[in-house]
Amino acid sequence: MKNKLGFLPFKTTFFFLLLFYFGCSFAKSQQQNSEKLNLIPEQGKQFAAFAEGCFWCSEHIFESIPGVEEVISGYAGGHTNNPTYESVNTETTGHAETVLVSYDPTKISYKELCRVFFLSHDPTTFERQGPDVGNSYRSILFYQTEKEKQIAESVLNEIKKSNVWKNPIVTEITELKAFYKAEDYHQNFIKNNPKQTYVVNVSIPRFEEFKIRYENYKFKK
């Protein structure tokens, strides 16, 4: 988390310094290589990948969606091989913190997962999500087939027309060429670290906001 604090009142500055220290990019570093995953899913399953800020938050959100069977935190969208958490946080690899979602297409569609994506983060902030700043936190909707690309673009237009977000959407729609699983300590981070400062002050409030926004959106459709 590369936080640009500016000139803030002391209490506000102190709060953001806590988030800065305990935030997404300040997790305890461990020596471990990332793992490039096979993007061919098991029979009867499909993959979808989304970058929308800190993957701790994204993983928790997508795991709550019926039809989603597994969510893996990792890195995608960059130009380097075998990225690590430390290298991605230098903002020189092009990779973004990403989640790979394994889902049952008989229970939830790729289209609905794209809606979840647009409603679970602010897609109007360029290279930023909440207190996390840098291109590793940019908004990316990944596709693997031409059909998925068309669906992603249709959902983007749907969200724009809904006016759920007032500012212009800056999400990239990009082909998923590779996905690297992040270090083990990032997997199921919120479940394993429910009292962590960033989790309590950023991840959980974001999840609660998403639930309200998603229910309201489904009601209006």
mmCIF file of C-alpha atoms in Angstrom:
data_model
loop_
_atom_site.group_PDB
_atom_site.id
_atom_site.type_symbol
_atom_site.label_atom_id
_atom_site.label_comp_id
_atom_site.label_asym_id
_atom_site.label_seq_id
_atom_site.Cartn_x
_atom_site.Cartn_y
_atom_site.Cartn_z
ATOM 1 C CA MET A 1 0.000 0.000 0.000
ATOM 2 C CA LYS A 2 1.695 3.180 -1.187
ATOM 3 C CA ASN A 3 -0.261 5.828 0.698
ATOM 4 C CA LYS A 4 -0.242 9.498 -0.308
ATOM 5 C CA LEU A 5 -1.267 11.232 2.882
ATOM 6 C CA GLY A 6 -0.822 14.888 2.009
ATOM 7 C CA PHE A 7 -1.554 17.428 4.757
ATOM 8 C CA LEU A 8 -4.096 15.902 7.133
ATOM 9 C CA PRO A 9 -5.133 16.557 10.732
ATOM 10 C CA PHE A 10 -2.984 14.679 13.238
ATOM 11 C CA LYS A 11 -5.629 12.096 14.206
ATOM 12 C CA THR A 12 -6.448 11.374 10.568
ATOM 13 C CA THR A 13 -2.779 11.169 9.670
ATOM 14 C CA PHE A 14 -2.112 8.785 12.547
ATOM 15 C CA PHE A 15 -4.989 6.543 11.458
ATOM 16 C CA PHE A 16 -3.714 6.345 7.898
ATOM 17 C CA LEU A 17 -0.185 5.738 9.117
ATOM 18 C CA LEU A 18 -1.505 2.717 10.986
ATOM 19 C CA LEU A 19 -3.149 1.475 7.802
ATOM 20 C CA PHE A 20 0.037 2.247 5.895
ATOM 21 C CA TYR A 21 2.106 0.174 8.296
ATOM 22 C CA PHE A 22 -0.370 -2.686 8.627
ATOM 23 C CA GLY A 23 -1.781 -2.426 5.118
ATOM 24 C CA CYS A 24 -1.893 -4.690 2.145
ATOM 25 C CA SER A 25 1.670 -4.073 0.967
ATOM 26 C CA PHE A 26 3.130 -4.183 4.457
ATOM 27 C CA ALA A 27 2.353 -7.794 5.240
ATOM 28 C CA LYS A 28 5.226 -9.742 6.715
ATOM 29 C CA SER A 29 7.586 -10.653 3.901
ATOM 30 C CA GLN A 30 8.427 -14.311 3.558
ATOM 31 C CA GLN A 31 10.873 -15.945 1.179
ATOM 32 C CA GLN A 32 8.691 -17.896 -1.215
ATOM 33 C CA ASN A 33 8.318 -17.983 -4.975
ATOM 34 C CA SER A 34 4.987 -17.467 -6.679
ATOM 35 C CA GLU A 35 3.511 -20.390 -8.611
ATOM 36 C CA LYS A 36 2.276 -20.100 -12.201
ATOM 37 C CA LEU A 37 -1.066 -21.887 -12.346
ATOM 38 C CA ASN A 38 -2.573 -23.946 -15.128
ATOM 39 C CA LEU A 39 -5.552 -21.986 -16.455
ATOM 40 C CA ILE A 40 -7.427 -25.083 -17.615
ATOM 41 C CA PRO A 41 -10.115 -25.688 -14.974
ATOM 42 C CA GLU A 42 -11.425 -29.023 -13.750
ATOM 43 C CA GLN A 43 -14.341 -30.531 -15.642
ATOM 44 C CA GLY A 44 -17.559 -28.701 -14.870
ATOM 45 C CA LYS A 45 -15.748 -25.623 -13.530
ATOM 46 C CA GLN A 46 -14.658 -22.298 -15.010
ATOM 47 C CA PHE A 47 -12.087 -19.656 -14.100
ATOM 48 C CA ALA A 48 -12.500 -15.882 -13.941
ATOM 49 C CA ALA A 49 -9.872 -13.364 -12.844
ATOM 50 C CA PHE A 50 -10.280 -9.873 -11.413
ATOM 51 C CA ALA A 51 -7.956 -7.169 -10.110
ATOM 52 C CA GLU A 52 -9.645 -4.611 -7.865
ATOM 53 C CA GLY A 53 -7.209 -3.429 -5.242
ATOM 54 C CA CYS A 54 -5.906 -5.457 -2.325
ATOM 55 C CA PHE A 55 -6.463 -9.149 -2.978
ATOM 56 C CA TRP A 56 -7.201 -9.796 0.685
ATOM 57 C CA CYS A 57 -10.449 -7.859 0.241
ATOM 58 C CA SER A 58 -11.290 -9.305 -3.174
ATOM 59 C CA GLU A 59 -10.769 -12.896 -2.042
ATOM 60 C CA HIS A 60 -13.139 -12.432 0.900
ATOM 61 C CA ILE A 61 -15.823 -10.849 -1.286
ATOM 62 C CA PHE A 62 -15.843 -13.453 -4.052
ATOM 63 C CA GLU A 63 -15.770 -16.315 -1.559
ATOM 64 C CA SER A 64 -19.134 -15.060 -0.290
ATOM 65 C CA ILE A 65 -20.829 -15.490 -3.671
ATOM 66 C CA PRO A 66 -22.956 -18.657 -4.148
ATOM 67 C CA GLY A 67 -21.553 -20.771 -6.971
ATOM 68 C CA VAL A 68 -17.960 -19.726 -6.299
ATOM 69 C CA GLU A 69 -15.963 -22.746 -5.173
ATOM 70 C CA GLU A 70 -12.466 -21.364 -4.600
ATOM 71 C CA VAL A 71 -10.661 -18.034 -4.753
ATOM 72 C CA ILE A 72 -6.880 -17.779 -5.066
ATOM 73 C CA SER A 73 -4.929 -14.577 -4.475
ATOM 74 C CA GLY A 74 -2.145 -13.851 -6.916
ATOM 75 C CA TYR A 75 -0.657 -11.653 -9.626
ATOM 76 C CA ALA A 76 -1.584 -11.040 -13.265
ATOM 77 C CA GLY A 77 -1.442 -8.481 -16.026
ATOM 78 C CA GLY A 78 2.294 -7.809 -15.928
ATOM 79 C CA HIS A 79 5.366 -8.364 -18.074
ATOM 80 C CA THR A 80 7.655 -10.284 -15.717
ATOM 81 C CA ASN A 81 7.797 -13.987 -14.912
ATOM 82 C CA ASN A 82 7.438 -15.418 -11.404
ATOM 83 C CA PRO A 83 6.545 -12.157 -9.641
ATOM 84 C CA THR A 84 6.784 -11.999 -5.875
ATOM 85 C CA TYR A 85 4.926 -9.806 -3.411
ATOM 86 C CA GLU A 86 7.991 -7.651 -2.923
ATOM 87 C CA SER A 87 8.650 -7.241 -6.656
ATOM 88 C CA VAL A 88 5.015 -6.397 -7.434
ATOM 89 C CA ASN A 89 5.077 -3.707 -4.761
ATOM 90 C CA THR A 90 7.942 -1.953 -6.541
ATOM 91 C CA GLU A 91 5.315 -1.042 -9.191
ATOM 92 C CA THR A 92 7.762 -2.036 -11.963
ATOM 93 C CA THR A 93 6.413 -5.485 -12.942
ATOM 94 C CA GLY A 94 3.103 -4.389 -14.426
ATOM 95 C CA HIS A 95 1.343 -7.038 -12.344
ATOM 96 C CA ALA A 96 -1.744 -6.228 -10.307
ATOM 97 C CA GLU A 97 -2.967 -7.977 -7.199
ATOM 98 C CA THR A 98 -5.544 -10.350 -8.694
ATOM 99 C CA VAL A 99 -7.909 -13.088 -7.622
ATOM 100 C CA LEU A 100 -8.529 -16.233 -9.655
ATOM 101 C CA VAL A 101 -12.097 -17.388 -9.106
ATOM 102 C CA SER A 102 -13.084 -21.013 -9.678
ATOM 103 C CA TYR A 103 -16.838 -21.283 -10.126
ATOM 104 C CA ASP A 104 -19.629 -23.621 -11.147
ATOM 105 C CA PRO A 105 -21.234 -22.137 -14.301
ATOM 106 C CA THR A 106 -24.490 -23.985 -13.568
ATOM 107 C CA LYS A 107 -24.832 -21.940 -10.369
ATOM 108 C CA ILE A 108 -23.408 -18.557 -11.343
ATOM 109 C CA SER A 109 -22.459 -17.015 -14.678
ATOM 110 C CA TYR A 110 -19.366 -15.148 -15.763
ATOM 111 C CA LYS A 111 -21.681 -12.201 -16.433
ATOM 112 C CA GLU A 112 -22.855 -12.127 -12.822
ATOM 113 C CA LEU A 113 -19.275 -12.379 -11.572
ATOM 114 C CA CYS A 114 -18.456 -9.335 -13.709
ATOM 115 C CA ARG A 115 -21.288 -7.492 -11.948
ATOM 116 C CA VAL A 116 -19.843 -8.515 -8.590
ATOM 117 C CA PHE A 117 -16.505 -7.144 -9.749
ATOM 118 C CA PHE A 118 -17.891 -3.719 -10.678
ATOM 119 C CA LEU A 119 -19.931 -3.459 -7.484
ATOM 120 C CA SER A 120 -17.272 -4.659 -5.039
ATOM 121 C CA HIS A 121 -14.733 -1.881 -5.594
ATOM 122 C CA ASP A 122 -14.603 1.664 -6.924
ATOM 123 C CA PRO A 123 -13.729 1.256 -10.626
ATOM 124 C CA THR A 124 -13.431 5.030 -11.110
ATOM 125 C CA THR A 125 -10.172 5.556 -9.208
ATOM 126 C CA PHE A 126 -7.063 5.367 -11.385
ATOM 127 C CA GLU A 127 -4.351 3.074 -9.978
ATOM 128 C CA ARG A 128 -5.897 3.310 -6.550
ATOM 129 C CA GLN A 129 -8.353 1.500 -4.321
ATOM 130 C CA GLY A 130 -9.129 3.134 -1.006
ATOM 131 C CA PRO A 131 -5.847 3.714 0.870
ATOM 132 C CA ASP A 132 -3.868 1.521 -1.570
ATOM 133 C CA VAL A 133 -2.087 3.469 -4.304
ATOM 134 C CA GLY A 134 -0.055 2.199 -7.269
ATOM 135 C CA ASN A 135 -0.581 0.344 -10.551
ATOM 136 C CA SER A 136 -0.564 -2.979 -8.703
ATOM 137 C CA TYR A 137 -3.943 -1.860 -7.305
ATOM 138 C CA ARG A 138 -5.513 -0.851 -10.615
ATOM 139 C CA SER A 139 -8.894 -2.119 -11.793
ATOM 140 C CA ILE A 140 -8.713 -4.915 -14.382
ATOM 141 C CA LEU A 141 -11.425 -7.238 -15.666
ATOM 142 C CA PHE A 142 -9.697 -10.216 -17.282
ATOM 143 C CA TYR A 143 -11.174 -12.407 -20.012
ATOM 144 C CA GLN A 144 -9.971 -15.640 -21.624
ATOM 145 C CA THR A 145 -12.210 -15.946 -24.676
ATOM 146 C CA GLU A 146 -13.762 -13.591 -27.179
ATOM 147 C CA LYS A 147 -17.178 -14.431 -25.740
ATOM 148 C CA GLU A 148 -16.016 -13.444 -22.252
ATOM 149 C CA LYS A 149 -14.626 -10.195 -23.648
ATOM 150 C CA GLN A 150 -18.018 -9.371 -25.157
ATOM 151 C CA ILE A 151 -19.749 -10.186 -21.865
ATOM 152 C CA ALA A 152 -17.279 -8.038 -19.918
ATOM 153 C CA GLU A 153 -17.880 -5.096 -22.247
ATOM 154 C CA SER A 154 -21.657 -5.530 -22.036
ATOM 155 C CA VAL A 155 -21.557 -5.510 -18.221
ATOM 156 C CA LEU A 156 -19.322 -2.427 -18.305
ATOM 157 C CA ASN A 157 -21.939 -0.630 -20.427
ATOM 158 C CA GLU A 158 -24.704 -1.872 -18.129
ATOM 159 C CA ILE A 159 -22.924 -0.498 -15.066
ATOM 160 C CA LYS A 160 -22.275 2.824 -16.794
ATOM 161 C CA LYS A 161 -25.966 3.203 -17.634
ATOM 162 C CA SER A 162 -26.989 2.335 -14.079
ATOM 163 C CA ASN A 163 -25.121 5.375 -12.699
ATOM 164 C CA VAL A 164 -24.119 3.375 -9.646
ATOM 165 C CA TRP A 165 -20.764 5.154 -10.010
ATOM 166 C CA LYS A 166 -20.885 8.877 -10.724
ATOM 167 C CA ASN A 167 -17.357 9.299 -12.076
ATOM 168 C CA PRO A 168 -15.951 7.756 -15.290
ATOM 169 C CA ILE A 169 -14.935 4.092 -14.998
ATOM 170 C CA VAL A 170 -11.236 3.463 -15.650
ATOM 171 C CA THR A 171 -11.276 -0.355 -15.592
ATOM 172 C CA GLU A 172 -9.043 -2.159 -18.083
ATOM 173 C CA ILE A 173 -10.537 -5.118 -19.953
ATOM 174 C CA THR A 174 -7.569 -7.359 -20.675
ATOM 175 C CA GLU A 175 -6.871 -10.915 -21.777
ATOM 176 C CA LEU A 176 -5.643 -13.190 -18.996
ATOM 177 C CA LYS A 177 -2.367 -14.635 -20.273
ATOM 178 C CA ALA A 178 -0.904 -15.929 -17.013
ATOM 179 C CA PHE A 179 -1.767 -16.083 -13.336
ATOM 180 C CA TYR A 180 0.746 -16.521 -10.538
ATOM 181 C CA LYS A 181 -0.467 -17.750 -7.171
ATOM 182 C CA ALA A 182 0.714 -15.479 -4.374
ATOM 183 C CA GLU A 183 2.684 -16.626 -1.377
ATOM 184 C CA ASP A 184 0.853 -18.943 1.015
ATOM 185 C CA TYR A 185 0.479 -16.365 3.770
ATOM 186 C CA HIS A 186 -1.777 -14.272 1.510
ATOM 187 C CA GLN A 187 -4.282 -17.070 0.948
ATOM 188 C CA ASN A 188 -7.440 -16.829 3.104
ATOM 189 C CA PHE A 189 -5.834 -13.806 4.737
ATOM 190 C CA ILE A 190 -8.962 -12.335 6.318
ATOM 191 C CA LYS A 191 -10.087 -15.697 7.661
ATOM 192 C CA ASN A 192 -6.655 -16.291 9.174
ATOM 193 C CA ASN A 193 -6.105 -12.702 10.390
ATOM 194 C CA PRO A 194 -9.528 -11.327 11.430
ATOM 195 C CA LYS A 195 -8.062 -8.857 13.956
ATOM 196 C CA GLN A 196 -5.384 -7.398 11.677
ATOM 197 C CA THR A 197 -5.623 -3.578 11.541
ATOM 198 C CA TYR A 198 -6.094 -3.273 7.786
ATOM 199 C CA VAL A 199 -8.649 -6.089 7.771
ATOM 200 C CA VAL A 200 -10.723 -4.461 10.520
ATOM 201 C CA ASN A 201 -10.546 -0.905 9.154
ATOM 202 C CA VAL A 202 -10.565 -1.453 5.379
ATOM 203 C CA SER A 203 -11.416 -5.001 4.291
ATOM 204 C CA ILE A 204 -14.475 -5.664 6.440
ATOM 205 C CA PRO A 205 -16.073 -2.217 5.870
ATOM 206 C CA ARG A 206 -15.536 -2.658 2.133
ATOM 207 C CA PHE A 207 -17.216 -6.082 2.277
ATOM 208 C CA GLU A 208 -20.207 -4.655 4.167
ATOM 209 C CA GLU A 209 -20.552 -1.797 1.662
ATOM 210 C CA PHE A 210 -20.439 -4.292 -1.194
ATOM 211 C CA LYS A 211 -23.266 -6.394 0.270
ATOM 212 C CA ILE A 212 -25.552 -3.366 0.481
ATOM 213 C CA ARG A 213 -24.615 -2.098 -2.993
ATOM 214 C CA TYR A 214 -25.054 -5.542 -4.559
ATOM 215 C CA GLU A 215 -28.467 -6.137 -2.991
ATOM 216 C CA ASN A 216 -29.666 -2.692 -4.059
ATOM 217 C CA TYR A 217 -28.425 -3.278 -7.601
ATOM 218 C CA LYS A 218 -30.171 -6.645 -7.885
ATOM 219 C CA PHE A 219 -33.385 -5.080 -6.554
ATOM 220 C CA LYS A 220 -33.316 -2.349 -9.227
ATOM 221 C CA LYS A 221 -32.575 -4.710 -12.135
#
